[in-house]
Amino acid sequence: MEFQEVVSRRRSIRRFKKEPIAKPLVEELLSCAIKAPSAGNVQPWFFMVITDPSFKEKLAAAALNQSWMAQAPVIIVVLADLDRAAAAYGERGVHLYALQDTAAAIQNLLLAAVDAGLGGCWVGAFSERQVAAILELPPSKRPVALVPLGYPAVEPRGAAGRRPLREVVSYDY
Ligand SMILES: Cc1cc2nc3c(=O)[nH]c(=O)nc-3n(C[C@H](O)[C@H](O)[C@H](O)COP(=O)(O)O)c2cc1C
């Protein structure tokens, strides 16, 4: 797919076919995710690939009961490694770069999913405390997003509403 097409086709997908995602394909998506830029190339990310139904259900419950998430064949939990970020950049690393770096990786992941015929959704509404407990995360690993992925069972209708460029851009020429 052309880049513009991938970007335009990416929409949040919340209904999935049952079909599993082959592990090598998940690996391809993650290879794209880690090509994202990161401050000082510190790469303070970690990805947990969850397919176990009971874990998916627990994660969906921790995400304010967004039960549709559990129907995705895979949920990728994106973590920020705060120790790596702190070692390189202290407070700014922990509170800004680690989040920017992981966000860039998430976007790469979502675009790679579209290119592979998959769909997904960036889920940020969840209890960090509950997700940390479910996955037994150490305090240094902050869950930044849950990304359910699968083959889409729906085509999103209508254009994704966006504020017009004239409202969100200024030029100096
Ligand atoms: C930081 C962040 C958090 C989000 N959290 C959720 C969420 O918890 N649940 C959900 O269904 N969608 C979530 N979304 C998806 C947005 O609702 C979606 O991107 C937005 O409505 C635009 O639609 P589109 O992705 O189809 O273009 C989140 C997106 C971002 C970037």
Short mmCIF file of C-alpha atoms and ligand atoms in Angstrom, two decimals:
data_model
loop_
_atom_site.label_atom_id
_atom_site.label_comp_id
_atom_site.label_asym_id
_atom_site.label_seq_id
_atom_site.Cartn_x
_atom_site.Cartn_y
_atom_site.Cartn_z
CA MET A 1 0.00 0.00 0.00
CA GLU A 2 1.12 3.55 -0.63
CA PHE A 3 2.00 5.50 2.50
CA GLN A 4 -0.87 7.99 2.02
CA GLU A 5 -3.32 5.13 1.67
CA VAL A 6 -2.07 3.43 4.84
CA VAL A 7 -2.37 6.67 6.80
CA SER A 8 -5.85 7.39 5.43
CA ARG A 9 -7.14 3.88 5.93
CA ARG A 10 -6.03 3.64 9.54
CA ARG A 11 -9.10 3.91 11.72
CA SER A 12 -9.79 2.60 15.17
CA ILE A 13 -11.13 -0.93 14.80
CA ARG A 14 -13.11 -2.40 17.67
CA ARG A 15 -14.64 -5.50 16.08
CA PHE A 16 -12.51 -8.40 14.94
CA LYS A 17 -12.81 -11.72 13.17
CA LYS A 18 -11.90 -14.78 15.24
CA GLU A 19 -8.96 -15.57 12.94
CA PRO A 20 -5.69 -15.57 14.89
CA ILE A 21 -2.68 -13.49 13.83
CA ALA A 22 0.31 -15.65 12.94
CA LYS A 23 3.26 -15.01 15.25
CA PRO A 24 5.67 -14.05 12.41
CA LEU A 25 3.19 -11.34 11.39
CA VAL A 26 3.03 -10.01 14.95
CA GLU A 27 6.81 -9.96 14.87
CA GLU A 28 6.75 -7.97 11.60
CA LEU A 29 4.47 -5.38 13.19
CA LEU A 30 6.74 -5.12 16.21
CA SER A 31 9.77 -4.74 13.93
CA CYS A 32 8.03 -1.69 12.50
CA ALA A 33 7.18 -0.42 15.98
CA ILE A 34 10.82 -0.42 17.08
CA LYS A 35 11.88 1.57 14.03
CA ALA A 36 10.22 4.59 15.63
CA PRO A 37 12.48 7.44 16.68
CA SER A 38 13.34 7.77 20.37
CA ALA A 39 15.19 10.44 22.31
CA GLY A 40 18.90 9.63 22.18
CA ASN A 41 17.93 6.32 20.60
CA VAL A 42 17.29 5.06 24.14
CA GLN A 43 14.34 2.91 22.96
CA PRO A 44 12.60 2.79 26.34
CA TRP A 45 9.86 0.44 25.18
CA PHE A 46 8.76 -3.10 25.87
CA PHE A 47 5.90 -5.00 24.27
CA MET A 48 3.88 -7.80 25.88
CA VAL A 49 1.92 -9.86 23.36
CA ILE A 50 -1.17 -11.27 25.06
CA THR A 51 -3.34 -13.96 23.46
CA ASP A 52 -4.53 -15.85 26.54
CA PRO A 53 -8.33 -15.37 26.75
CA SER A 54 -8.42 -14.97 30.52
CA PHE A 55 -5.69 -12.31 30.43
CA LYS A 56 -7.45 -10.52 27.59
CA GLU A 57 -10.65 -10.47 29.64
CA LYS A 58 -8.84 -9.14 32.67
CA LEU A 59 -7.21 -6.41 30.59
CA ALA A 60 -10.58 -5.45 29.08
CA ALA A 61 -12.03 -5.22 32.59
CA ALA A 62 -9.09 -3.06 33.68
CA ALA A 63 -9.82 -0.82 30.68
CA LEU A 64 -13.07 0.44 32.18
CA ASN A 65 -14.86 -2.69 30.98
CA GLN A 66 -14.24 -2.15 27.27
CA SER A 67 -15.36 -5.73 26.72
CA TRP A 68 -14.86 -5.62 22.92
CA MET A 69 -11.12 -5.74 23.56
CA ALA A 70 -11.25 -9.35 24.70
CA GLN A 71 -12.55 -10.39 21.24
CA ALA A 72 -9.29 -9.32 19.59
CA PRO A 73 -7.00 -12.28 18.92
CA VAL A 74 -4.05 -10.29 20.28
CA ILE A 75 -3.63 -7.44 22.70
CA ILE A 76 -0.24 -5.78 22.67
CA VAL A 77 0.58 -4.03 25.92
CA VAL A 78 3.05 -1.23 25.32
CA LEU A 79 5.24 -0.44 28.29
CA ALA A 80 7.61 2.43 28.95
CA ASP A 81 10.84 1.33 30.62
CA LEU A 82 11.31 4.15 33.09
CA ASP A 83 14.70 2.94 34.30
CA ARG A 84 16.15 3.21 30.80
CA ALA A 85 14.58 6.61 30.34
CA ALA A 86 15.79 7.86 33.75
CA ALA A 87 19.32 6.58 33.24
CA ALA A 88 19.65 8.62 30.08
CA TYR A 89 17.61 11.74 30.79
CA GLY A 90 16.39 11.81 34.41
CA GLU A 91 13.02 13.43 35.06
CA ARG A 92 12.54 14.59 31.48
CA GLY A 93 13.26 11.09 30.25
CA VAL A 94 10.67 9.58 32.59
CA HIS A 95 7.91 12.18 32.23
CA LEU A 96 8.24 13.21 28.60
CA TYR A 97 10.57 11.23 26.35
CA ALA A 98 9.46 7.77 27.51
CA LEU A 99 5.88 8.68 26.62
CA GLN A 100 6.75 10.31 23.31
CA ASP A 101 8.99 7.41 22.31
CA THR A 102 6.39 4.76 23.10
CA ALA A 103 3.66 6.81 21.39
CA ALA A 104 5.74 6.93 18.22
CA ALA A 105 6.18 3.15 18.40
CA ILE A 106 2.44 2.65 18.87
CA GLN A 107 1.65 4.70 15.77
CA ASN A 108 4.16 2.69 13.72
CA LEU A 109 2.53 -0.48 15.02
CA LEU A 110 -0.95 0.68 14.03
CA LEU A 111 0.15 1.73 10.56
CA ALA A 112 2.00 -1.54 10.01
CA ALA A 113 -1.17 -3.37 11.06
CA VAL A 114 -3.18 -1.54 8.39
CA ASP A 115 -0.57 -2.35 5.76
CA ALA A 116 -0.88 -6.03 6.71
CA GLY A 117 -4.69 -6.02 6.40
CA LEU A 118 -5.18 -5.90 10.15
CA GLY A 119 -6.92 -3.36 12.32
CA GLY A 120 -6.41 -2.16 15.84
CA CYS A 121 -7.18 0.48 18.36
CA TRP A 122 -5.03 2.55 20.68
CA VAL A 123 -6.58 2.08 24.12
CA GLY A 124 -5.49 4.53 26.76
CA ALA A 125 -8.43 4.42 29.15
CA PHE A 126 -7.37 1.86 31.73
CA SER A 127 -6.33 1.58 35.33
CA GLU A 128 -2.54 1.49 35.34
CA ARG A 129 -2.63 -0.03 38.81
CA GLN A 130 -4.90 -2.87 37.65
CA VAL A 131 -2.94 -3.56 34.47
CA ALA A 132 0.30 -3.61 36.48
CA ALA A 133 -1.25 -6.09 38.92
CA ILE A 134 -2.61 -8.38 36.17
CA LEU A 135 0.73 -8.52 34.37
CA GLU A 136 2.85 -8.40 37.54
CA LEU A 137 4.80 -5.44 36.26
CA PRO A 138 7.69 -3.98 38.25
CA PRO A 139 7.30 -0.27 39.12
CA SER A 140 9.86 0.62 36.42
CA LYS A 141 7.55 -0.60 33.63
CA ARG A 142 4.67 1.83 33.01
CA PRO A 143 1.82 0.60 30.82
CA VAL A 144 1.24 3.32 28.23
CA ALA A 145 -1.31 1.72 25.92
CA LEU A 146 -3.20 -1.47 25.24
CA VAL A 147 -3.47 -2.23 21.52
CA PRO A 148 -6.04 -4.88 20.55
CA LEU A 149 -5.29 -6.16 17.04
CA GLY A 150 -7.01 -8.48 14.63
CA TYR A 151 -8.55 -8.87 11.21
CA PRO A 152 -11.31 -6.25 11.03
CA ALA A 153 -14.90 -7.47 11.14
CA VAL A 154 -16.14 -4.02 10.15
CA GLU A 155 -15.27 -1.29 7.68
CA PRO A 156 -15.37 2.04 9.50
CA ARG A 157 -18.15 4.18 8.03
CA GLY A 158 -17.61 7.78 7.09
CA ALA A 159 -14.50 9.86 7.20
CA ALA A 160 -12.66 10.22 10.47
CA GLY A 161 -13.65 13.68 11.63
CA ARG A 162 -10.68 15.96 11.88
CA ARG A 163 -10.34 19.61 12.76
CA PRO A 164 -9.42 21.50 9.59
CA LEU A 165 -5.79 22.36 8.94
CA ARG A 166 -6.56 26.08 9.03
CA GLU A 167 -7.56 25.67 12.69
CA VAL A 168 -4.47 23.75 13.79
CA VAL A 169 -1.61 25.15 11.70
CA SER A 170 0.18 28.46 11.40
CA TYR A 171 2.77 29.22 8.76
CA ASP A 172 5.53 31.80 8.84
CA TYR A 173 5.47 32.13 5.07
C1 LIG B 1 -4.07 8.30 23.69
C2 LIG B 1 -5.28 7.62 23.09
C3 LIG B 1 -6.15 6.95 23.91
C4 LIG B 1 -7.28 6.30 23.36
N1 LIG B 1 -8.05 5.53 24.18
C5 LIG B 1 -9.09 4.84 23.66
C6 LIG B 1 -9.85 3.98 24.48
O1 LIG B 1 -9.59 3.79 25.66
N2 LIG B 1 -10.88 3.30 23.90
C7 LIG B 1 -11.19 3.42 22.57
O2 LIG B 1 -12.13 2.77 22.12
N3 LIG B 1 -10.48 4.25 21.75
C8 LIG B 1 -9.43 4.95 22.27
N4 LIG B 1 -8.66 5.74 21.45
C9 LIG B 1 -8.98 5.84 20.01
C10 LIG B 1 -9.65 7.19 19.68
O3 LIG B 1 -10.95 7.20 20.16
C11 LIG B 1 -9.61 7.39 18.15
O4 LIG B 1 -8.27 7.38 17.70
C12 LIG B 1 -10.27 8.70 17.72
O5 LIG B 1 -11.63 8.71 18.04
C13 LIG B 1 -10.12 8.96 16.21
O6 LIG B 1 -10.67 7.90 15.46
P1 LIG B 1 -9.79 7.05 14.43
O7 LIG B 1 -8.68 6.38 15.26
O8 LIG B 1 -10.72 6.05 13.82
O9 LIG B 1 -9.18 7.99 13.43
C14 LIG B 1 -7.54 6.38 21.97
C15 LIG B 1 -6.65 7.07 21.15
C16 LIG B 1 -5.52 7.67 21.69
C17 LIG B 1 -4.53 8.35 20.76
#
